[in-house]
Short mmCIF file of C-alpha atoms in Angstrom, two decimals:
data_model
loop_
_atom_site.label_atom_id
_atom_site.label_comp_id
_atom_site.label_asym_id
_atom_site.label_seq_id
_atom_site.Cartn_x
_atom_site.Cartn_y
_atom_site.Cartn_z
CA MET A 1 77.68 50.73 3.96
CA ILE A 2 73.98 51.74 4.09
CA ARG A 3 74.93 55.34 4.68
CA SER A 4 77.34 55.21 1.73
CA ARG A 5 74.65 53.81 -0.58
CA TRP A 6 72.18 56.47 0.56
CA GLY A 7 74.79 59.14 -0.15
CA LEU A 8 75.37 57.81 -3.66
CA ARG A 9 71.64 57.67 -4.37
CA ARG A 10 71.19 61.19 -3.13
CA LEU A 11 74.11 62.38 -5.24
CA PHE A 12 72.63 60.64 -8.28
CA TRP A 13 69.21 62.21 -7.86
CA VAL A 14 70.66 65.66 -7.21
CA GLY A 15 72.73 65.35 -10.38
CA PHE A 16 69.82 63.97 -12.39
CA THR A 17 67.47 66.72 -11.22
CA THR A 18 70.03 69.41 -11.98
CA TYR A 19 70.66 68.04 -15.47
CA ALA A 20 66.93 67.69 -16.19
CA ALA A 21 66.31 71.28 -15.10
CA ALA A 22 69.22 72.53 -17.23
CA ALA A 23 67.96 70.51 -20.20
CA ALA A 24 64.43 71.88 -19.89
CA TRP A 25 65.76 75.43 -19.63
CA ALA A 26 68.01 74.92 -22.66
CA GLU A 27 65.13 73.50 -24.70
CA TYR A 28 63.08 76.60 -23.92
CA VAL A 29 65.97 78.94 -24.81
CA HIS A 30 66.49 77.17 -28.14
CA TRP A 31 62.78 77.10 -28.96
CA ARG A 32 62.50 80.82 -28.20
CA SER A 33 65.62 81.65 -30.22
CA SER A 34 64.35 79.66 -33.21
CA TRP A 35 61.36 82.03 -33.50
CA ARG A 36 63.18 85.33 -32.92
CA THR A 37 64.47 87.99 -35.34
CA LEU A 38 62.60 86.55 -38.30
CA GLY A 39 61.33 88.58 -41.22
CA THR A 40 57.78 89.16 -42.31
CA GLY A 41 57.93 87.97 -45.84
CA ALA A 42 58.61 85.61 -48.65
CA GLU A 43 56.31 82.82 -47.50
CA THR A 44 53.96 83.14 -50.47
CA ASP A 45 54.69 82.20 -54.06
CA ASP A 46 55.11 84.85 -56.70
CA GLU A 47 51.88 85.79 -58.44
CA ALA A 48 53.37 84.98 -61.82
CA GLY A 49 53.94 81.41 -60.70
CA THR A 50 57.75 81.55 -60.78
CA GLU A 51 59.65 79.18 -58.52
CA ARG A 52 60.69 80.69 -55.22
CA THR A 53 64.43 80.91 -54.56
CA GLU A 54 65.87 80.02 -51.19
CA ALA A 55 69.28 80.32 -49.51
CA VAL A 56 70.10 78.10 -46.53
CA VAL A 57 73.16 79.50 -44.73
CA VAL A 58 75.01 76.95 -42.59
CA LEU A 59 77.42 78.50 -40.10
CA GLY A 60 80.61 76.58 -39.42
CA TYR A 61 82.21 75.75 -36.09
CA GLY A 62 85.92 75.61 -35.25
CA ASN A 63 87.21 72.34 -36.75
CA GLN A 64 90.62 70.78 -36.30
CA GLY A 65 91.65 68.30 -38.95
CA ASP A 66 89.95 67.50 -42.24
CA SER A 67 86.95 65.53 -40.95
CA ALA A 68 83.80 67.30 -39.78
CA ASN A 69 83.47 67.35 -36.01
CA PHE A 70 80.25 66.57 -34.16
CA VAL A 71 79.02 70.17 -34.18
CA ASN A 72 79.58 70.68 -37.90
CA ARG A 73 78.01 67.32 -38.73
CA TYR A 74 74.90 68.35 -36.83
CA ARG A 75 74.76 71.77 -38.49
CA VAL A 76 75.09 70.29 -41.98
CA ARG A 77 72.31 67.78 -41.28
CA ALA A 78 70.11 70.57 -39.94
CA GLY A 79 70.87 72.69 -43.00
CA ILE A 80 69.97 69.92 -45.44
CA ARG A 81 66.69 69.14 -43.70
CA SER A 82 65.83 72.87 -43.54
CA ARG A 83 65.56 73.05 -47.32
CA ASP A 84 62.16 73.59 -48.91
CA ARG A 85 61.88 70.82 -51.47
CA GLY A 86 59.48 72.94 -53.51
CA ALA A 87 61.90 75.84 -53.88
CA ASP A 88 65.02 76.53 -55.92
CA SER A 89 67.26 76.01 -52.91
CA THR A 90 70.99 76.67 -52.50
CA VAL A 91 72.99 75.71 -49.41
CA VAL A 92 75.70 78.21 -48.44
CA MET A 93 78.47 76.75 -46.25
CA CYS A 94 80.26 79.42 -44.22
CA GLY A 95 83.53 79.23 -42.33
CA GLY A 96 87.22 79.81 -42.75
CA THR A 97 90.38 78.39 -41.17
CA VAL A 98 89.66 79.22 -37.53
CA GLU A 99 91.13 76.16 -35.79
CA GLY A 100 92.61 74.14 -38.64
CA ASP A 101 94.25 74.42 -42.04
CA THR A 102 91.12 73.50 -44.02
CA PRO A 103 88.21 75.98 -44.16
CA GLU A 104 85.14 74.89 -42.25
CA ALA A 105 83.06 75.49 -45.37
CA VAL A 106 85.12 72.96 -47.33
CA ILE A 107 84.91 70.39 -44.53
CA MET A 108 81.14 70.79 -44.28
CA GLU A 109 80.66 70.50 -48.03
CA ARG A 110 82.72 67.31 -48.09
CA PHE A 111 80.59 65.84 -45.29
CA ALA A 112 77.37 66.78 -47.11
CA ARG A 113 78.56 65.25 -50.39
CA GLU A 114 80.47 62.18 -49.25
CA GLU A 115 78.63 61.10 -46.10
CA LEU A 116 75.11 62.45 -46.52
CA GLY A 117 74.99 61.95 -50.28
CA TYR A 118 73.63 65.45 -50.87
CA THR A 119 73.72 66.35 -54.58
CA GLY A 120 72.02 69.75 -54.60
CA PRO A 121 73.65 73.15 -55.13
CA ILE A 122 76.25 74.21 -52.55
CA VAL A 123 78.11 77.52 -52.52
CA LEU A 124 81.16 78.03 -50.29
CA GLU A 125 82.14 81.05 -48.22
CA PRO A 126 85.58 79.92 -46.95
CA ASP A 127 87.09 83.13 -45.58
CA SER A 128 85.13 84.23 -42.50
CA ARG A 129 86.53 83.88 -39.01
CA SER A 130 83.62 85.20 -36.94
CA THR A 131 79.82 85.21 -37.00
CA TRP A 132 79.79 88.83 -38.16
CA GLU A 133 82.07 87.91 -41.07
CA ASN A 134 79.93 84.82 -41.82
CA ILE A 135 77.01 87.10 -42.53
CA GLU A 136 78.99 89.89 -44.18
CA ASN A 137 80.69 87.51 -46.61
CA ALA A 138 77.53 85.52 -47.28
CA ILE A 139 75.45 88.54 -48.33
CA PRO A 140 76.63 88.56 -51.97
CA LEU A 141 75.76 84.86 -52.15
CA ILE A 142 72.24 85.16 -50.74
CA GLU A 143 70.90 88.56 -51.77
CA HIS A 144 69.19 87.04 -54.80
CA ALA A 145 67.04 84.73 -52.65
CA ASP A 146 63.37 85.27 -51.86
CA VAL A 147 63.77 83.30 -48.62
CA ILE A 148 66.79 83.14 -46.30
CA LYS A 149 67.35 80.58 -43.53
CA ILE A 150 70.31 80.63 -41.16
CA VAL A 151 71.33 77.34 -39.55
CA SER A 152 73.43 76.71 -36.46
CA ASN A 153 72.33 75.99 -32.92
CA SER A 154 69.28 78.20 -32.38
CA PRO A 155 70.86 80.84 -30.07
CA HIS A 156 73.80 81.26 -32.46
CA ALA A 157 71.45 81.46 -35.45
CA GLU A 158 69.47 84.13 -33.62
CA VAL A 159 72.61 86.24 -33.20
CA ALA A 160 73.51 85.72 -36.87
CA ARG A 161 70.03 86.87 -37.92
CA GLU A 162 70.48 89.98 -35.79
CA TYR A 163 73.72 90.67 -37.68
CA LEU A 164 71.94 90.32 -41.01
CA TRP A 165 69.28 92.80 -39.84
CA GLN A 166 72.07 95.23 -38.89
CA GLN A 167 74.01 94.83 -42.14
CA ARG A 168 71.12 94.48 -44.61
CA PRO A 169 67.63 95.15 -43.17
CA ASP A 170 66.08 94.45 -46.56
CA LEU A 171 67.45 90.91 -46.43
CA GLY A 172 66.40 90.60 -42.81
CA GLU A 173 62.82 90.87 -44.01
CA ARG A 174 63.35 87.64 -45.95
CA LEU A 175 64.42 85.57 -42.95
CA VAL A 176 62.29 82.54 -42.11
CA ARG A 177 62.66 79.79 -39.53
CA ALA A 178 65.05 76.93 -40.23
CA ASP A 179 64.71 73.38 -38.90
CA GLU A 180 67.67 73.30 -36.55
CA HIS A 181 65.62 72.99 -33.33
CA ARG A 182 64.00 69.68 -32.47
CA VAL A 183 63.04 68.78 -28.91
CA GLY A 184 65.31 66.18 -27.33
CA GLU A 185 68.07 66.53 -29.92
CA ILE A 186 71.70 67.30 -28.97
CA VAL A 187 70.68 68.22 -25.41
CA PRO A 188 74.20 68.62 -23.92
CA MET A 189 75.13 70.91 -26.82
CA LYS A 190 71.95 72.90 -26.26
CA ILE A 191 72.85 73.50 -22.62
CA GLY A 192 76.28 74.81 -23.59
CA ALA A 193 74.85 77.01 -26.36
CA ALA A 194 72.21 78.46 -24.05
CA LEU A 195 74.89 79.33 -21.50
CA ARG A 196 77.02 80.97 -24.20
CA LEU A 197 74.05 83.05 -25.34
CA MET A 198 73.45 84.20 -21.76
CA LEU A 199 77.12 85.20 -21.48
CA PHE A 200 76.99 86.95 -24.88
CA ARG A 201 73.92 88.98 -23.84
CA TRP A 202 75.58 89.92 -20.54
CA GLN A 203 78.76 91.07 -22.31
CA HIS A 204 76.82 93.17 -24.84
CA ARG A 205 74.15 94.69 -22.62
#
């Protein structure tokens, strides 16, 4: 009995230590990603005193059914809180019918309106089925903006910013940091996203 209890305690502490190490690593990966591939500009107001325009691009995640899943709920919340309240800000919801019959963009807009009570401008991009297409299809909706923010989990947002730099370097210069990364938030999801980024980098090296 004593030996069995000792074995369980040891197993618990091994598991706890492993999870804590993975969580700390994932936090670092997300923090680093949140500061990468940003532009150099658009942080100062126009000399003429005109209001700065901003586009906040929220990338969708595969969603079965008509209700936003956990990942999309998080991304919409992060997108809304990323807005600059002093700017003329538009939220762009991106995502097509990847895993369900309703576009991710529509599902995310419904969540923002009905559950978060968001009443600001939202534009939908409901056709894309990949991150590359998210950015490609969003460009006509964001090229007017002085400031561009891309919201997802931080490693995914980093990849999306890289795609914008490849497709439209002039718009890449307008990229600024969003507010999707907060320490201690969605830790299990962060671990999975950090692992996916590592796999993505290995596949594309």
